[in-house]
Amino acid sequence: MPEHAATSRLQLSGLCFLLQILNILLFAVFVRYSPESSPCPPQLNCSRRNQDSGFQQPRFQDVHIQVLLSFGLLLAFLGRYGPGSAAISVLIIAFAIQWAVLIQGFLSFFLNGKIYMGAQSMVSADFCTAAVLISTGAVLGRVNPVQMLLLALLEVILCTLNEYILLSLMGVSDSGRSLTVHTFGAYFGLVVSRVLYQPHKDKRKREEQQDRGHSLDVFAVVGTVYLWIFWPSFTSATTAHDNAENWAVLNTYFSLVASTTATFVLSPILSEESTPWMVQIQDATLAGMAVMGMAGEMLVTPFGALIAGFLAGLISPLGFRFFTPVLHSRLKIQDTCGVHNTHGLPGILGALLGTLLTLLATADTYGDRLELVFPLVAQGSQTVTDQAFIQLSALPLTLLLAVLGGCLTGAVLKTKGLRSPPDAQYLENTVLWEVKLRNC
């Protein structure tokens, strides 16, 4: 397939050139830095990102490192696809951050024909990029780099729309992004995987994906270490003040340690190995942190965070053992990296936990924090029950937008000019990386 590989390289090169020129032109026309000394104009939507005046540079660096290294290394999942996956993840991050700043700016920071951005705009762009990387985990090894880039192009728009509806219009509290990143990214990718399902090709891919190399564990170790270091900053990056940040950080750590312990409870029972693979610990780490996305800044309490993390840690191995085979056999969904178990189900659990904790949000229990987490409740403009209903209704809305967006994106990626030929010896990874195949 040398001719097709050469054509794919040219397509990727041309698409990267066009998209980057488009970003440059749009930035030149619309994007400006926000004046640091001036307050947020009332015409702009600054209700959920008004922290630039007190924004600390290390916080942004932690979030960016988390996205670049943790998520990037987690995509280096398959032995034969690892190097190419890492390269493509960097490309996706580089493009998605630029595109997210523009799309989010048009919705939230557009005034007098300009987009006014600050440091927190970059953090929000990183969040959207993380959702894209989660989605790519569901289709990893089954789409080519051109399709990956187009997936990022479309998903950023839909992810931003979902975030704008939930956080700005509905007033949902989801600082750590259980819904807008984990749940949306997981089910968006799963639906794309379903639309792209090709029986003859998926059978070949499953055989190739069973090749576990030494690099798999190396990437998993490094990626997991970065998750432990930087994810608490990820879940607390949008909290408004330091006293609000502390709860999110501590709750995330408690959830993390409990979910990791849960892996050692179930994995030896469900698998033949006496000791869990490092990849399984990595999955538990992701699940424990996803469940704290919405509830992290709420009144979880330490023991509540431990319980939530432990449950999320149990969901991950149970999902891989029982849910993943059903997804493939019944629904024809090939979930390469298991994002349903590490992001989707824990994200839903986190949304339900956040809804339950919202019912406990009173001035007596939260004190001054009530205005930071639920400003409308603190002001008396809506009741706790109303806020809890909003939190709960955000879950089906997110799933609906993820399904519709995934169907649309999958239909675009499935067009004839973008699909790779169903040749048993062709790997999409070879567009950027030379891969040796067995028995070639």
Coordinates of C-alpha atoms in Angstrom, one line a residue, residues 173-391:
S173 CA -21.6 23.4 39.0
D174 CA -19.0 21.1 37.4
S175 CA -15.6 22.6 38.2
G176 CA -13.7 19.4 37.7
R177 CA -15.6 18.5 34.5
S178 CA -17.2 15.1 35.3
L179 CA -19.8 15.8 32.6
T180 CA -18.3 18.2 30.1
V181 CA -14.9 16.4 29.8
H182 CA -15.1 12.8 31.1
T183 CA -18.7 11.9 30.3
F184 CA -19.0 13.9 27.0
G185 CA -15.6 12.8 25.7
A186 CA -16.2 9.1 26.5
Y187 CA -19.6 8.7 24.9
F188 CA -18.8 11.0 22.0
G189 CA -15.9 8.6 21.2
L190 CA -17.9 5.5 21.7
V191 CA -20.6 6.7 19.3
V192 CA -18.0 7.6 16.7
S193 CA -16.5 4.1 17.2
R194 CA -19.9 2.5 16.6
V195 CA -20.5 4.5 13.4
L196 CA -17.1 3.5 12.1
Y197 CA -17.6 -0.2 12.8
Q198 CA -16.3 -2.4 10.1
P199 CA -16.5 -6.2 10.9
H200 CA -13.6 -7.3 8.7
K201 CA -11.4 -4.6 9.9
D202 CA -12.2 -4.6 13.6
K203 CA -11.5 -8.4 13.7
R204 CA -8.0 -7.7 12.4
K205 CA -7.5 -4.7 14.8
R206 CA -8.4 -6.8 17.8
E207 CA -5.7 -9.3 17.0
E208 CA -3.2 -6.5 16.5
Q209 CA -4.2 -4.8 19.7
Q210 CA -3.4 -7.9 21.7
D211 CA 0.3 -7.4 21.1
R212 CA 1.4 -6.0 24.4
G213 CA 5.0 -4.7 24.3
H214 CA 7.3 -3.5 27.0
S215 CA 6.7 0.1 25.9
L216 CA 3.1 -0.3 27.0
D217 CA 4.0 -0.7 30.7
V218 CA 6.6 2.1 30.5
F219 CA 4.1 4.5 29.1
A220 CA 1.5 3.4 31.7
V221 CA 4.0 4.0 34.6
V222 CA 5.0 7.4 33.4
G223 CA 1.4 8.5 32.6
T224 CA 0.1 7.3 35.9
V225 CA 2.8 9.1 37.8
Y226 CA 1.9 12.4 36.1
L227 CA -1.8 11.7 36.8
W228 CA -1.0 11.5 40.6
I229 CA 1.0 14.7 40.5
F230 CA -1.0 17.0 38.3
W231 CA -4.7 15.8 38.3
P232 CA -5.6 17.6 41.6
S233 CA -4.6 20.9 39.9
F234 CA -6.8 19.8 37.0
T235 CA -9.9 19.4 39.1
S236 CA -9.3 22.6 41.0
A237 CA -8.2 24.9 38.2
T238 CA -11.5 26.7 37.9
T239 CA -12.3 27.2 41.6
A240 CA -12.5 30.9 42.4
H241 CA -10.4 31.2 45.6
D242 CA -7.8 29.3 47.5
N243 CA -10.1 28.2 50.2
A244 CA -12.4 26.7 47.6
E245 CA -9.5 25.0 45.9
N246 CA -8.4 23.1 48.9
W247 CA -11.5 20.9 49.0
A248 CA -11.2 19.9 45.4
V249 CA -7.5 19.0 45.8
L250 CA -7.9 17.0 49.0
N251 CA -11.1 15.2 47.8
T252 CA -9.3 14.2 44.6
Y253 CA -6.4 12.8 46.5
F254 CA -8.7 10.8 48.8
S255 CA -10.6 9.4 45.8
L256 CA -7.4 8.6 44.0
V257 CA -5.9 6.5 46.8
A258 CA -9.2 4.6 47.4
S259 CA -9.7 3.8 43.7
T260 CA -6.1 2.5 43.4
T261 CA -6.7 0.2 46.4
A262 CA -9.9 -1.1 44.8
T263 CA -7.9 -2.3 41.8
F264 CA -5.9 -4.6 44.0
V265 CA -9.2 -6.0 45.4
L266 CA -10.8 -7.0 42.2
S267 CA -8.1 -7.3 39.5
P268 CA -6.5 -10.4 41.0
I269 CA -9.9 -12.1 41.2
L270 CA -11.1 -11.1 37.7
S271 CA -7.8 -11.8 35.9
E272 CA -5.3 -14.6 35.8
E273 CA -2.4 -12.5 37.0
S274 CA -1.9 -12.4 40.8
T275 CA -0.7 -8.8 40.6
P276 CA -2.6 -6.1 38.5
W277 CA -1.0 -4.7 35.4
M278 CA 0.3 -1.2 35.6
V279 CA -2.3 -0.3 33.0
Q280 CA -5.1 -1.5 35.4
I281 CA -3.7 0.8 38.1
Q282 CA -3.7 3.6 35.5
D283 CA -7.4 2.9 34.7
A284 CA -8.3 3.0 38.4
T285 CA -6.5 6.3 38.8
L286 CA -8.5 7.8 35.9
A287 CA -11.7 6.5 37.3
G288 CA -11.1 7.8 40.8
M289 CA -10.4 11.3 39.5
A290 CA -13.3 11.4 37.1
V291 CA -15.7 10.7 39.9
M292 CA -14.5 13.8 41.7
G293 CA -15.0 16.2 38.8
M294 CA -18.3 17.6 39.9
A295 CA -18.3 16.8 43.6
G296 CA -14.7 17.8 44.3
E297 CA -15.5 21.3 45.5
M298 CA -18.6 20.3 47.3
L299 CA -19.0 19.0 50.8
V300 CA -18.0 15.4 50.1
T301 CA -16.0 15.0 53.4
P302 CA -12.9 12.8 53.5
F303 CA -14.7 9.6 54.1
G304 CA -17.2 10.4 51.3
A305 CA -14.3 10.9 48.8
L306 CA -12.8 7.6 49.9
I307 CA -16.2 5.8 49.3
A308 CA -16.7 7.4 45.9
G309 CA -13.1 6.6 44.8
F310 CA -13.4 3.0 46.0
L311 CA -16.7 2.6 44.1
A312 CA -15.1 4.1 41.0
G313 CA -12.1 1.8 41.4
L314 CA -14.4 -1.2 41.5
I315 CA -16.3 0.0 38.4
S316 CA -13.3 0.0 36.2
P317 CA -12.2 -3.7 36.4
L318 CA -15.8 -4.8 36.5
G319 CA -16.4 -2.8 33.3
F320 CA -13.5 -4.3 31.5
R321 CA -14.5 -7.8 32.6
F322 CA -18.3 -7.6 31.9
F323 CA -19.3 -4.4 30.1
T324 CA -16.6 -4.2 27.4
P325 CA -17.5 -7.6 25.8
V326 CA -21.2 -6.6 25.7
L327 CA -20.3 -3.3 24.1
H328 CA -18.6 -5.1 21.3
S329 CA -20.8 -8.2 20.8
R330 CA -24.2 -6.5 21.2
L331 CA -23.6 -2.8 20.3
K332 CA -20.7 -3.3 17.9
I333 CA -18.5 -0.7 19.7
Q334 CA -14.8 -1.3 19.7
D335 CA -13.5 0.7 22.8
T336 CA -9.7 0.5 22.3
C337 CA -8.6 2.2 25.5
G338 CA -11.7 1.4 27.6
V339 CA -12.8 5.0 28.0
H340 CA -16.3 3.7 28.9
N341 CA -14.9 2.2 32.1
T342 CA -12.3 4.8 33.0
H343 CA -14.2 8.0 32.0
G344 CA -17.8 7.3 31.0
L345 CA -19.2 5.3 34.0
P346 CA -17.1 7.2 36.6
G347 CA -18.2 10.5 35.1
I348 CA -21.9 9.4 35.4
L349 CA -21.3 8.3 39.0
G350 CA -19.6 11.7 39.7
A351 CA -22.7 13.5 38.3
L352 CA -25.0 11.5 40.4
L353 CA -22.9 12.1 43.5
G354 CA -22.8 15.8 42.7
T355 CA -26.6 15.9 42.5
L356 CA -26.9 14.2 45.9
L357 CA -24.5 16.6 47.5
T358 CA -26.3 19.6 46.0
L359 CA -29.3 18.7 48.1
L360 CA -27.1 19.2 51.2
A361 CA -26.0 22.6 50.1
T362 CA -27.2 25.0 52.8
A363 CA -25.6 28.1 54.5
D364 CA -25.1 26.1 57.7
T365 CA -23.1 23.3 56.0
Y366 CA -21.2 25.4 53.4
G367 CA -20.8 28.7 55.1
D368 CA -19.2 31.3 52.8
R369 CA -18.4 28.6 50.3
L370 CA -22.0 28.4 49.3
E371 CA -21.8 31.6 47.2
L372 CA -18.7 30.2 45.4
V373 CA -20.2 26.8 44.5
F374 CA -23.9 27.7 44.2
P375 CA -24.1 31.5 43.8
L376 CA -27.8 31.4 42.8
V377 CA -28.7 29.4 45.9
A378 CA -26.7 31.7 48.1
Q379 CA -28.5 34.7 46.6
G380 CA -31.9 33.1 47.2
S381 CA -32.9 33.2 43.5
Q382 CA -33.4 29.5 43.4
T383 CA -33.8 26.7 45.9
V384 CA -31.5 23.8 46.6
T385 CA -34.0 21.4 45.0
D386 CA -34.0 23.5 41.9
Q387 CA -30.2 23.4 41.7
A388 CA -30.2 19.7 42.3
F389 CA -32.7 19.2 39.4
I390 CA -30.4 21.3 37.2
Q391 CA -27.4 19.2 38.1

